[in-house]
Amino acid sequence: MKKTIHIIGSGFSSLAASCYLAQAGYDVTVFEKNKTIGGRARQLVKEGFTFDIGPTWYWMPDVFERFFADFNKKPSDYYILKKLNPAYSVYFGKDDFITIENTLEKIINAFEKEEPGSSKKLKKFIQTAKSNYNIAIKDLVYNPGVSALELITPATIKKVNQFFSTIKRDVRKEFKNDRLVKILEFPVLFLGAKPSDTPSFYSFMNYADFGLGTFHPKKGMYQVILAMERLALELGVTIKTDAPIEKIIVKNKEAKGIVSKGKLFKSDIVVSGADYHHTETLLDKPFRQYSESYWNKKTFAPSSLLFYVGFDKKLINVNHHTLFFDVDFDIHAEAIYDTPKWPENPLFYASFPSITDNNSAPDGKEAGIFLIPLAPGLEDTPELRATYFEKIMTRFENLTSQSVKNHVIFKESFCINDFIKDYNSYKGNAYGMANTLMQTAFLRPKLKSKRVKNLFFTGQLTVPGPGVPPSLISGKLVADLVTKYHNI
């Protein structure tokens, strides 16, 4: 008789784990608290517009290819992928922006134009970043975070200094132009920490950006979720939606099942892809590994204030991905990480998928997603949301030289309270736990419970870290760990 596994949550890591575990021969059921699958990567459809609620960047395509290849599939079996050109643009002032195009050669030329002599430095920087990327993907991120020895390989020994320097230090040592510095420091924000707190080794994100490029799945990132659902169903996984979990049942220090809507579902193994902190609250206190003070001391990736906006016209002077760095990043970062508060003048990011994808908006109209990074745990009120929408729309109009406020058909918002309500997210964080030096690899919360046999974890708060590709990897890692301890 097959061993049964219940998986809590249906985000990228949970769906990945479900596929690997079903392939390994387990009887797998996924329980999702919301009415639709996808976790943070759900979709909003309204008045002919379609928005990705969560992730909008498709980076590191090789990780997606590797995932599907593990099942003798390809991403193209499920969705159409387009490389964006330009990848994105960055505004620094009114009608003042730098465009990052779709090849390293074009990017090098843009840097040289901005700062004479910088092209040689960029080539060298990206060469190191590529080396780091190859080491990270081949040697490091597919390790389960069990031991410090995982970090010690012939390749990483040569890079040891990069674990004790920072991205900020390395970038500013070579590049003097503040605009180029901001562009080079931007990718590590996906890891959830300031460039000054992110080890130099993570420059591999710059290779993901400049070397591999930025892609868009036709009809949006939710197509990846639907692809993984289809694969899971093909492998025999059962998926239950509208199925919140109230408790993890433990007997004799062993997970025996879960309770959903008052009903007991017995299983041999429980895997949680839900928020790690929340998952532990589903256990009686003696079975929790980490105290409240432990979580409170950790550096969490930011939360976000997001707006999903339908415009009644096509917009100008923007690209599919557009960053607005016209204010001081250090001051905004301080409001996120050092003295948490609502930033007076926030940086923000905007995505206009309908520029690339006519499935995102009706003809002649534009779908806009706007994101302001925030400290987790802040007060979140309708009044604050309205104030910040007005702030960024005023700046947006000025920077891009167009009128938009009078062309808003509707706007929906999503912020800290929603991250808590919809995802049980600790303090309403959006991206999990930051990848700082002291929160890397074996120093992150463990995939396997130390106190409850047959209980495992996956997702952004555990190994390897924040982001969509790491979540796919996390699902594989936990599945490998389950099969290691529970051979069928």
XYZ file of C-alpha atoms in Angstrom:
488
model
C 0.000 0.000 0.000
C 1.325 3.455 -0.935
C 2.419 5.799 1.814
C 0.220 8.895 1.946
C 1.549 12.449 1.995
C -0.501 15.570 2.690
C 0.994 18.839 1.452
C -0.161 22.145 2.925
C -0.366 24.959 0.363
C -0.242 25.053 -3.437
C 2.467 27.587 -4.259
C 5.488 26.850 -6.432
C 7.349 24.863 -3.768
C 4.323 22.759 -2.770
C 3.389 21.928 -6.352
C 6.996 21.064 -7.169
C 7.194 18.802 -4.120
C 3.893 17.153 -5.044
C 5.190 16.274 -8.517
C 8.460 14.791 -7.271
C 6.761 12.827 -4.490
C 4.046 11.449 -6.782
C 6.748 10.444 -9.271
C 8.524 8.634 -6.411
C 5.414 6.537 -5.782
C 3.638 8.278 -2.901
C -0.109 8.948 -2.668
C -0.067 12.778 -2.591
C -2.843 15.249 -1.742
C -2.381 19.026 -1.782
C -4.552 21.179 0.516
C -4.983 24.862 -0.437
C -6.783 27.316 1.864
C -7.858 29.649 -0.962
C -10.393 28.970 -3.682
C -7.696 28.863 -6.373
C -4.231 27.323 -6.413
C -0.921 29.135 -6.701
C -0.289 30.633 -3.278
C 1.308 34.042 -3.787
C 1.260 33.449 -7.546
C -2.497 33.648 -7.967
C -4.285 35.653 -10.638
C -6.780 38.537 -10.660
C -9.241 38.705 -13.563
C -11.497 41.757 -13.775
C -13.394 43.529 -16.569
C -11.351 41.863 -19.285
C -8.012 42.552 -17.556
C -5.721 39.815 -16.200
C -3.066 40.443 -13.535
C -0.513 38.223 -11.841
C -1.152 38.961 -8.159
C 2.345 37.895 -7.113
C 5.552 37.241 -9.095
C 5.831 39.020 -12.448
C 9.520 38.373 -13.286
C 10.558 35.170 -15.059
C 14.309 34.831 -14.456
C 16.674 31.839 -14.433
C 14.868 29.883 -17.183
C 17.331 27.005 -16.775
C 15.818 26.213 -13.356
C 12.342 25.873 -14.891
C 13.801 23.739 -17.691
C 15.531 21.498 -15.160
C 12.306 21.078 -13.190
C 10.255 19.979 -16.184
C 13.126 17.855 -17.551
C 12.978 15.804 -14.348
C 9.614 14.584 -15.685
C 10.756 14.279 -19.318
C 8.903 17.480 -20.150
C 9.772 20.985 -21.341
C 8.249 24.356 -20.413
C 7.140 24.625 -24.058
C 4.919 21.572 -23.515
C 2.798 23.798 -21.301
C 3.336 27.490 -22.054
C 4.881 29.881 -24.574
C 7.886 31.850 -23.349
C 9.033 35.152 -24.839
C 12.328 36.875 -24.083
C 11.622 40.542 -23.423
C 13.403 43.279 -25.322
C 13.967 45.544 -23.603
C 14.153 43.554 -20.376
C 13.273 46.654 -18.369
C 13.915 50.356 -18.029
C 14.933 52.397 -14.989
C 13.781 55.985 -14.426
C 16.063 58.372 -12.537
C 14.185 61.601 -13.260
C 11.697 63.210 -15.620
C 12.138 61.710 -19.108
C 15.488 60.414 -17.805
C 15.919 56.648 -17.961
C 18.310 53.849 -18.880
C 17.035 50.893 -20.866
C 18.387 47.397 -20.253
C 18.110 45.453 -23.493
C 18.101 41.737 -24.218
C 21.778 40.916 -24.782
C 24.888 41.406 -22.691
C 26.586 43.169 -25.592
C 23.850 45.817 -25.766
C 23.960 46.272 -21.983
C 27.744 46.699 -22.052
C 27.345 49.393 -24.716
C 24.703 51.182 -22.607
C 27.073 51.174 -19.601
C 29.964 52.530 -21.662
C 27.760 55.333 -22.961
C 26.773 56.220 -19.403
C 30.271 55.919 -17.862
C 33.265 55.767 -20.216
C 35.542 52.892 -19.225
C 32.789 50.985 -17.430
C 32.363 48.388 -20.195
C 35.605 46.586 -19.265
C 34.644 46.592 -15.604
C 31.167 45.263 -16.403
C 32.587 42.426 -18.534
C 34.822 41.383 -15.637
C 31.999 41.736 -13.090
C 29.619 39.605 -15.160
C 32.330 37.022 -15.766
C 32.618 36.591 -11.987
C 28.830 36.622 -11.650
C 28.544 33.868 -14.269
C 31.132 31.760 -12.429
C 29.163 32.269 -9.210
C 25.934 31.338 -10.968
C 27.393 28.071 -12.226
C 28.694 27.215 -8.759
C 25.413 28.190 -7.079
C 23.210 26.200 -9.423
C 25.485 23.171 -9.738
C 27.025 22.917 -6.279
C 25.043 24.870 -3.714
C 21.327 25.557 -4.118
C 20.400 21.927 -4.714
C 21.736 21.036 -1.245
C 19.230 20.546 1.587
C 20.829 22.904 4.120
C 21.619 20.116 6.555
C 25.292 20.902 7.156
C 27.835 23.701 6.793
C 29.948 21.247 4.826
C 27.553 21.681 1.886
C 29.138 25.089 1.309
C 32.667 23.708 1.171
C 33.643 22.574 -2.305
C 36.800 23.132 -4.351
C 34.924 25.840 -6.253
C 33.587 27.689 -3.199
C 36.924 27.585 -1.370
C 38.298 29.767 -4.173
C 35.380 32.155 -3.605
C 35.517 32.311 0.188
C 36.243 36.053 0.258
C 32.989 36.679 -1.572
C 31.003 35.353 1.353
C 32.487 38.028 3.615
C 32.338 41.007 1.284
C 29.062 42.545 0.090
C 27.425 43.390 -3.212
C 27.400 47.075 -2.280
C 31.130 47.112 -1.515
C 32.076 45.269 -4.701
C 29.871 47.284 -7.018
C 30.863 50.686 -5.632
C 34.544 49.791 -5.710
C 34.370 49.423 -9.501
C 31.562 51.731 -10.636
C 31.350 55.422 -9.763
C 28.237 56.381 -11.724
C 25.360 56.300 -9.239
C 22.819 55.286 -11.887
C 24.849 52.241 -12.919
C 25.413 51.358 -9.271
C 21.650 51.304 -8.674
C 21.088 49.074 -11.697
C 23.763 46.610 -10.533
C 22.440 46.578 -6.965
C 18.820 46.102 -8.024
C 18.790 42.310 -8.734
C 19.783 41.342 -5.189
C 16.609 42.997 -3.921
C 14.905 39.796 -5.097
C 16.849 38.072 -2.302
C 15.128 40.259 0.259
C 18.022 42.199 1.787
C 19.966 45.418 1.261
C 23.019 45.228 -1.041
C 25.089 46.171 2.023
C 23.881 42.997 3.784
C 24.063 40.639 0.802
C 27.251 38.590 0.314
C 29.227 39.288 -2.874
C 28.713 35.702 -3.988
C 25.096 36.595 -4.759
C 26.294 38.617 -7.739
C 25.062 35.539 -9.596
C 21.749 37.432 -9.681
C 23.440 39.944 -11.988
C 24.247 37.119 -14.366
C 20.620 35.974 -14.184
C 19.682 39.542 -15.137
C 22.244 40.531 -17.787
C 23.473 37.120 -18.924
C 20.287 35.054 -19.101
C 17.689 37.776 -19.544
C 14.067 38.440 -18.616
C 11.192 36.400 -20.014
C 7.403 36.477 -20.043
C 5.101 33.449 -20.268
C 2.184 34.191 -22.612
C -0.904 34.890 -20.466
C 1.297 35.568 -17.449
C 3.209 33.835 -14.662
C 0.054 31.999 -13.606
C 0.577 29.785 -16.658
C 3.551 28.247 -14.851
C 1.288 27.385 -11.912
C -1.277 25.876 -14.293
C 1.510 23.901 -15.987
C 2.650 22.502 -12.661
C -0.940 21.684 -11.709
C -1.403 19.812 -14.985
C 1.820 17.900 -14.448
C 0.841 17.080 -10.862
C -2.559 15.777 -11.968
C -0.909 13.712 -14.714
C 1.261 12.160 -11.994
C -1.778 11.307 -9.872
C -1.730 14.126 -7.310
C -5.065 15.125 -5.738
C -5.586 18.860 -5.192
C -8.164 20.218 -2.756
C -8.966 23.966 -2.737
C -10.930 25.918 -0.132
C -9.301 23.584 2.400
C -7.634 25.568 5.204
C -5.636 23.579 7.755
C -6.463 24.035 11.441
C -4.056 21.577 13.023
C -1.275 19.111 12.357
C -1.952 15.942 14.305
C 1.016 14.538 16.243
C 1.026 11.238 18.149
C 4.104 9.880 19.874
C 6.128 12.733 18.343
C 5.099 11.650 14.848
C 2.946 13.532 12.304
C -0.193 11.516 11.662
C -2.328 13.848 9.575
C -4.040 17.221 9.393
C -7.382 18.736 10.284
C -9.216 20.796 7.641
C -12.616 22.345 8.366
C -12.951 20.126 11.421
C -12.297 16.912 9.493
C -9.299 14.659 10.148
C -7.242 13.562 7.142
C -4.813 10.850 8.192
C -1.449 10.517 6.460
C 1.970 8.964 6.908
C 3.868 12.190 6.170
C 3.028 15.916 6.252
C 4.857 18.496 4.120
C 4.080 22.176 4.582
C 4.684 24.766 1.892
C 2.681 27.287 3.912
C 4.416 30.046 5.854
C 6.896 28.272 8.157
C 6.017 30.342 11.236
C 2.293 29.763 10.668
C 2.830 26.037 10.132
C 4.450 25.760 13.552
C 1.391 27.417 15.142
C -0.586 24.421 13.828
C 1.461 22.300 16.237
C 1.153 22.145 20.004
C 3.953 24.200 21.596
C 6.213 21.285 22.623
C 6.530 20.324 18.949
C 7.563 23.746 17.634
C 11.239 24.127 16.705
C 11.500 27.904 16.743
C 10.308 30.398 19.349
C 8.580 33.715 18.695
C 11.810 35.494 19.669
C 13.664 33.453 17.017
C 11.319 34.666 14.273
C 11.318 38.211 15.598
C 15.116 38.426 15.377
C 15.275 37.245 11.770
C 15.683 39.566 8.804
C 12.576 39.187 6.685
C 12.274 40.205 3.080
C 9.989 43.180 2.527
C 6.263 43.223 2.288
C 4.651 45.211 -0.508
C 1.835 47.554 -1.305
C 0.536 46.449 -4.695
C -1.985 48.057 -7.013
C -3.649 46.341 -9.961
C -4.921 49.058 -12.267
C -7.005 49.006 -15.422
C -6.337 52.017 -17.675
C -8.717 53.065 -20.461
C -5.862 53.923 -22.851
C -2.417 52.664 -23.900
C 0.432 54.222 -21.914
C 3.601 55.743 -23.347
C 7.231 56.022 -22.219
C 7.166 52.762 -20.242
C 8.278 49.191 -20.882
C 6.814 45.880 -19.741
C 8.968 46.164 -16.580
C 9.783 49.697 -15.417
C 11.618 50.702 -12.234
C 11.367 54.143 -10.662
C 14.605 54.993 -8.860
C 14.161 58.764 -8.877
C 14.396 58.986 -5.069
C 17.079 58.015 -2.566
C 17.242 54.231 -2.242
C 19.184 54.307 1.028
C 16.472 56.332 2.756
C 13.755 53.967 1.530
C 15.867 50.929 2.535
C 16.269 52.393 6.021
C 12.464 52.565 6.314
C 12.278 48.872 5.389
C 15.169 47.340 7.329
C 16.476 49.707 10.008
C 13.658 51.824 11.452
C 10.532 50.242 9.984
C 7.973 52.823 8.860
C 6.070 53.905 5.782
C 8.633 55.569 3.453
C 8.019 59.240 2.740
C 9.246 58.980 -0.861
C 9.229 55.344 -1.966
C 10.941 53.728 -4.887
C 8.419 51.718 -6.848
C 8.207 49.184 -9.649
C 5.588 48.927 -12.383
C 4.706 46.128 -14.768
C 2.578 46.576 -17.875
C 2.085 43.033 -19.186
C -0.340 44.220 -21.856
C 2.590 45.880 -23.670
C 3.853 42.368 -24.439
C 0.733 40.256 -24.086
C -2.645 41.202 -25.554
C -4.273 38.649 -23.265
C -3.667 41.009 -20.317
C -6.040 43.828 -21.308
C -8.837 44.647 -23.771
C -7.839 46.333 -27.035
C -6.659 49.906 -26.588
C -6.349 49.539 -22.814
C -3.448 48.879 -20.449
C -3.004 46.638 -17.412
C -0.676 48.105 -14.783
C 0.780 46.490 -11.668
C 2.514 48.854 -9.234
C 4.603 47.692 -6.271
C 6.058 49.635 -3.343
C 8.412 47.611 -1.073
C 7.532 48.022 2.627
C 8.738 46.785 5.979
C 6.680 43.816 7.179
C 4.493 44.363 10.221
C 3.504 47.975 9.511
C 0.033 49.392 10.055
C -2.030 48.904 6.901
C -5.155 51.016 6.373
C -7.315 52.016 3.363
C -6.279 55.634 3.994
C -2.560 54.794 3.754
C -3.126 52.804 0.580
C -5.009 55.725 -0.987
C -2.290 58.201 0.051
C 0.462 56.113 -1.528
C -1.487 55.479 -4.708
C -1.819 59.238 -5.127
C 1.911 59.684 -4.402
C 3.165 57.240 -6.989
C 0.606 58.223 -9.638
C 1.660 61.879 -9.325
C 5.302 60.909 -9.747
C 4.484 58.458 -12.513
C 2.692 61.161 -14.504
C 5.580 63.587 -14.067
C 8.387 61.116 -14.811
C 6.772 59.617 -17.910
C 5.212 62.885 -19.178
C 1.638 61.646 -19.498
C -1.736 61.916 -17.796
C -2.995 58.699 -16.175
C -5.064 59.538 -13.088
C -8.118 60.405 -15.164
C -7.773 57.200 -17.162
C -8.095 54.698 -14.306
C -11.059 52.380 -14.883
C -10.498 50.565 -11.579
C -7.795 49.764 -9.072
C -7.441 46.897 -6.620
C -4.872 46.910 -3.836
C -3.036 44.212 -1.887
C -0.900 44.890 1.166
C 0.288 43.631 4.547
C -3.165 42.734 5.885
C -3.892 40.736 2.726
C -0.607 38.819 2.890
C -1.574 37.812 6.437
C -5.197 36.977 5.589
C -4.609 35.136 2.314
C -1.253 33.468 3.011
C -0.851 33.461 6.827
C 2.362 35.346 6.093
C 4.544 36.246 9.080
C 4.082 40.004 9.669
C 2.686 40.168 6.154
C 6.052 39.617 4.443
C 5.880 39.138 0.677
C 9.090 37.231 -0.118
C 9.961 35.119 2.907
C 13.230 35.354 4.812
C 16.094 37.415 3.395
C 19.295 35.759 2.175
C 21.823 37.508 4.394
C 25.104 35.801 5.342
C 23.683 34.544 8.640
C 20.512 33.321 6.924
C 22.118 31.340 4.109
C 21.950 27.596 3.434
C 22.282 25.543 6.656
C 21.551 28.669 8.754
C 17.951 28.862 7.481
C 14.977 27.060 9.107
C 15.260 23.355 8.388
C 13.415 21.333 5.761
C 12.931 18.488 8.248
C 11.414 18.978 11.687
C 13.766 18.173 14.555
C 10.875 17.549 16.944
C 8.220 15.768 14.897
C 8.980 12.687 12.855
C 7.525 12.687 9.314
C 7.002 16.472 9.272
C 8.774 18.487 6.572
C 8.800 22.078 5.315
C 9.363 23.763 1.969
C 9.173 27.276 0.538
C 10.615 30.761 0.887
C 11.414 30.658 4.607
C 13.549 27.556 4.293
C 16.220 26.374 1.828
C 17.357 27.816 -0.564
C 15.458 31.117 -0.159
C 13.158 33.740 -1.679
C 11.981 33.837 -5.281
C 10.265 31.570 -7.796
C 13.268 29.503 -9.016
C 14.446 28.867 -5.418
C 10.889 27.768 -4.552
C 10.944 25.190 -7.351
C 14.272 23.970 -6.021
C 12.932 23.880 -2.460
C 10.160 21.537 -3.587
C 12.726 19.161 -5.062
C 14.930 19.328 -1.965
C 12.135 18.439 0.430
C 10.952 15.602 -1.818
C 14.493 14.196 -1.904
C 14.666 14.419 1.878
C 11.322 12.644 2.300
C 12.373 9.799 0.036
C 15.727 9.552 1.827
C 14.010 8.970 5.177
C 11.018 7.038 3.846
C 12.015 4.625 1.139
C 8.986 3.006 -0.428
